[in-house]
Amino acid sequence: PTPASHTHTFHFNMAEAPEGERRGGFGRGRGRGRGRGRGRGRDEEKEWVPVTKLGRLVKAGHVRSLEEIYLHSLPVKEAQIVDFFLNKDVLKDEVMKIMPVQKQTSAGQRTRFK
């Protein structure tokens, strides 16, 4: 078949394009803010299901204090282990300072919060 035999053309009207599928332009890339970074603040008051061996030992009552964990230099990989031994009123979160830091890259600017 020669190129002239292909007669069907595809017209795409930008006004009919679904949101987010529009092409062209200088997009801000990946939207603005909020979408990236660490997951913070989701208060989950569910039953703790230990993932690590140490977590299972703590929940079963075989480990009686944080001191026992640190005496054996065991890595604490679950935050719930610390919560298990300390009362909720002992630990508190406090945001001291958040600063936006901008870095110029070859593709534009990158903003991070420190």
PDB file of C-alpha atoms in Angstrom:
ATOM      1  CA  PRO A   1       0.000   0.000   0.000  1.00  0.00           C
ATOM      2  CA  THR A   2       1.169   3.473  -0.855  1.00  0.00           C
ATOM      3  CA  PRO A   3       0.909   6.331   1.650  1.00  0.00           C
ATOM      4  CA  ALA A   4      -1.793   7.942  -0.512  1.00  0.00           C
ATOM      5  CA  SER A   5      -4.094   4.962   0.028  1.00  0.00           C
ATOM      6  CA  HIS A   6      -4.386   5.732   3.756  1.00  0.00           C
ATOM      7  CA  THR A   7      -7.180   8.271   3.823  1.00  0.00           C
ATOM      8  CA  HIS A   8      -8.439   8.260   7.397  1.00  0.00           C
ATOM      9  CA  THR A   9      -7.002  11.089   9.459  1.00  0.00           C
ATOM     10  CA  PHE A  10      -7.372  11.640  13.154  1.00  0.00           C
ATOM     11  CA  HIS A  11      -8.440  15.075  14.385  1.00  0.00           C
ATOM     12  CA  PHE A  12      -8.067  15.848  18.051  1.00  0.00           C
ATOM     13  CA  ASN A  13      -9.842  18.936  19.348  1.00  0.00           C
ATOM     14  CA  MET A  14      -8.117  20.319  22.476  1.00  0.00           C
ATOM     15  CA  ALA A  15     -11.428  21.592  23.866  1.00  0.00           C
ATOM     16  CA  GLU A  16     -12.772  18.026  23.879  1.00  0.00           C
ATOM     17  CA  ALA A  17      -9.686  16.584  25.612  1.00  0.00           C
ATOM     18  CA  PRO A  18     -10.306  15.232  29.090  1.00  0.00           C
ATOM     19  CA  GLU A  19      -8.650  17.157  31.911  1.00  0.00           C
ATOM     20  CA  GLY A  20      -5.022  16.150  32.380  1.00  0.00           C
ATOM     21  CA  GLU A  21      -4.699  14.849  28.826  1.00  0.00           C
ATOM     22  CA  ARG A  22      -3.977  18.174  27.171  1.00  0.00           C
ATOM     23  CA  ARG A  23      -0.705  18.426  25.364  1.00  0.00           C
ATOM     24  CA  GLY A  24       1.741  21.239  24.809  1.00  0.00           C
ATOM     25  CA  GLY A  25       2.539  24.276  26.873  1.00  0.00           C
ATOM     26  CA  PHE A  26       5.003  24.613  29.691  1.00  0.00           C
ATOM     27  CA  GLY A  27       3.337  22.691  32.467  1.00  0.00           C
ATOM     28  CA  ARG A  28       4.499  23.151  36.017  1.00  0.00           C
ATOM     29  CA  GLY A  29       5.325  19.468  35.974  1.00  0.00           C
ATOM     30  CA  ARG A  30       3.751  17.054  38.455  1.00  0.00           C
ATOM     31  CA  GLY A  31       1.313  19.650  39.813  1.00  0.00           C
ATOM     32  CA  ARG A  32       2.077  22.022  42.653  1.00  0.00           C
ATOM     33  CA  GLY A  33       3.072  21.048  46.171  1.00  0.00           C
ATOM     34  CA  ARG A  34       1.521  18.660  48.669  1.00  0.00           C
ATOM     35  CA  GLY A  35       1.871  15.607  46.411  1.00  0.00           C
ATOM     36  CA  ARG A  36       5.388  14.622  47.354  1.00  0.00           C
ATOM     37  CA  GLY A  37       7.394  13.963  50.484  1.00  0.00           C
ATOM     38  CA  ARG A  38       6.986  11.732  53.474  1.00  0.00           C
ATOM     39  CA  GLY A  39       3.590  10.525  54.615  1.00  0.00           C
ATOM     40  CA  ARG A  40       2.892  12.356  57.845  1.00  0.00           C
ATOM     41  CA  GLY A  41       0.122  12.739  60.334  1.00  0.00           C
ATOM     42  CA  ARG A  42      -2.227   9.888  59.569  1.00  0.00           C
ATOM     43  CA  ASP A  43      -3.469   8.965  63.044  1.00  0.00           C
ATOM     44  CA  GLU A  44      -4.273   5.305  62.793  1.00  0.00           C
ATOM     45  CA  GLU A  45      -5.794   3.948  65.986  1.00  0.00           C
ATOM     46  CA  LYS A  46      -5.960   0.384  64.677  1.00  0.00           C
ATOM     47  CA  GLU A  47      -4.719  -2.773  66.367  1.00  0.00           C
ATOM     48  CA  TRP A  48      -0.940  -3.028  65.943  1.00  0.00           C
ATOM     49  CA  VAL A  49       0.140  -5.994  63.828  1.00  0.00           C
ATOM     50  CA  PRO A  50       3.904  -6.487  64.350  1.00  0.00           C
ATOM     51  CA  VAL A  51       6.011  -6.944  61.232  1.00  0.00           C
ATOM     52  CA  THR A  52       9.441  -7.684  62.736  1.00  0.00           C
ATOM     53  CA  LYS A  53      10.521 -10.479  65.039  1.00  0.00           C
ATOM     54  CA  LEU A  54      11.273  -7.937  67.774  1.00  0.00           C
ATOM     55  CA  GLY A  55       7.781  -6.483  67.353  1.00  0.00           C
ATOM     56  CA  ARG A  56       6.199  -9.900  67.837  1.00  0.00           C
ATOM     57  CA  LEU A  57       8.320 -10.509  70.961  1.00  0.00           C
ATOM     58  CA  VAL A  58       7.300  -7.131  72.422  1.00  0.00           C
ATOM     59  CA  LYS A  59       3.598  -7.670  71.763  1.00  0.00           C
ATOM     60  CA  ALA A  60       3.734 -11.198  73.220  1.00  0.00           C
ATOM     61  CA  GLY A  61       5.294  -9.788  76.397  1.00  0.00           C
ATOM     62  CA  HIS A  62       8.696 -11.511  76.112  1.00  0.00           C
ATOM     63  CA  VAL A  63      10.499  -8.145  76.129  1.00  0.00           C
ATOM     64  CA  ARG A  64       9.658  -6.082  79.192  1.00  0.00           C
ATOM     65  CA  SER A  65      11.413  -2.744  78.584  1.00  0.00           C
ATOM     66  CA  LEU A  66      13.181  -0.583  76.022  1.00  0.00           C
ATOM     67  CA  GLU A  67      16.325  -1.067  78.079  1.00  0.00           C
ATOM     68  CA  GLU A  68      16.366  -4.782  77.219  1.00  0.00           C
ATOM     69  CA  ILE A  69      16.220  -3.910  73.521  1.00  0.00           C
ATOM     70  CA  TYR A  70      19.090  -1.417  73.759  1.00  0.00           C
ATOM     71  CA  LEU A  71      21.233  -3.726  75.937  1.00  0.00           C
ATOM     72  CA  HIS A  72      21.297  -6.224  73.068  1.00  0.00           C
ATOM     73  CA  SER A  73      21.777  -3.486  70.418  1.00  0.00           C
ATOM     74  CA  LEU A  74      18.646  -4.534  68.547  1.00  0.00           C
ATOM     75  CA  PRO A  75      17.412  -2.237  65.782  1.00  0.00           C
ATOM     76  CA  VAL A  76      13.937  -0.820  66.471  1.00  0.00           C
ATOM     77  CA  LYS A  77      12.262  -0.759  63.068  1.00  0.00           C
ATOM     78  CA  GLU A  78       8.683  -0.169  64.203  1.00  0.00           C
ATOM     79  CA  ALA A  79       7.536   3.001  65.935  1.00  0.00           C
ATOM     80  CA  GLN A  80       4.826   1.044  67.736  1.00  0.00           C
ATOM     81  CA  ILE A  81       7.503  -0.743  69.791  1.00  0.00           C
ATOM     82  CA  VAL A  82       8.444   2.553  71.441  1.00  0.00           C
ATOM     83  CA  ASP A  83       4.765   3.501  71.791  1.00  0.00           C
ATOM     84  CA  PHE A  84       4.147   0.173  73.535  1.00  0.00           C
ATOM     85  CA  PHE A  85       6.591   0.999  76.347  1.00  0.00           C
ATOM     86  CA  LEU A  86       6.055   4.747  76.677  1.00  0.00           C
ATOM     87  CA  ASN A  87       2.773   6.440  77.559  1.00  0.00           C
ATOM     88  CA  LYS A  88       1.185   8.635  74.921  1.00  0.00           C
ATOM     89  CA  ASP A  89       1.658  11.732  77.105  1.00  0.00           C
ATOM     90  CA  VAL A  90       5.442  11.143  77.431  1.00  0.00           C
ATOM     91  CA  LEU A  91       6.203  11.707  73.739  1.00  0.00           C
ATOM     92  CA  LYS A  92       5.055  14.747  71.796  1.00  0.00           C
ATOM     93  CA  ASP A  93       5.659  16.082  68.308  1.00  0.00           C
ATOM     94  CA  GLU A  94       6.700  19.653  67.872  1.00  0.00           C
ATOM     95  CA  VAL A  95       7.414  21.444  64.600  1.00  0.00           C
ATOM     96  CA  MET A  96      10.230  23.892  65.195  1.00  0.00           C
ATOM     97  CA  LYS A  97      10.927  25.458  61.810  1.00  0.00           C
ATOM     98  CA  ILE A  98      10.050  24.739  58.188  1.00  0.00           C
ATOM     99  CA  MET A  99      11.945  26.541  55.448  1.00  0.00           C
ATOM    100  CA  PRO A 100      11.462  26.231  51.697  1.00  0.00           C
ATOM    101  CA  VAL A 101      14.813  25.634  49.981  1.00  0.00           C
ATOM    102  CA  GLN A 102      15.095  26.173  46.239  1.00  0.00           C
ATOM    103  CA  LYS A 103      17.677  24.576  44.005  1.00  0.00           C
ATOM    104  CA  GLN A 104      18.222  25.449  40.370  1.00  0.00           C
ATOM    105  CA  THR A 105      18.520  22.376  38.167  1.00  0.00           C
ATOM    106  CA  SER A 106      19.064  22.076  34.441  1.00  0.00           C
ATOM    107  CA  ALA A 107      15.331  21.405  34.103  1.00  0.00           C
ATOM    108  CA  GLY A 108      14.217  24.347  36.235  1.00  0.00           C
ATOM    109  CA  GLN A 109      13.688  24.892  39.942  1.00  0.00           C
ATOM    110  CA  ARG A 110      13.207  22.300  42.641  1.00  0.00           C
ATOM    111  CA  THR A 111      11.632  23.349  45.928  1.00  0.00           C
ATOM    112  CA  ARG A 112      12.080  21.262  49.070  1.00  0.00           C
ATOM    113  CA  PHE A 113      11.073  21.944  52.625  1.00  0.00           C
ATOM    114  CA  LYS A 114      13.751  21.576  55.310  1.00  0.00           C
TER     115      LYS A 114
END
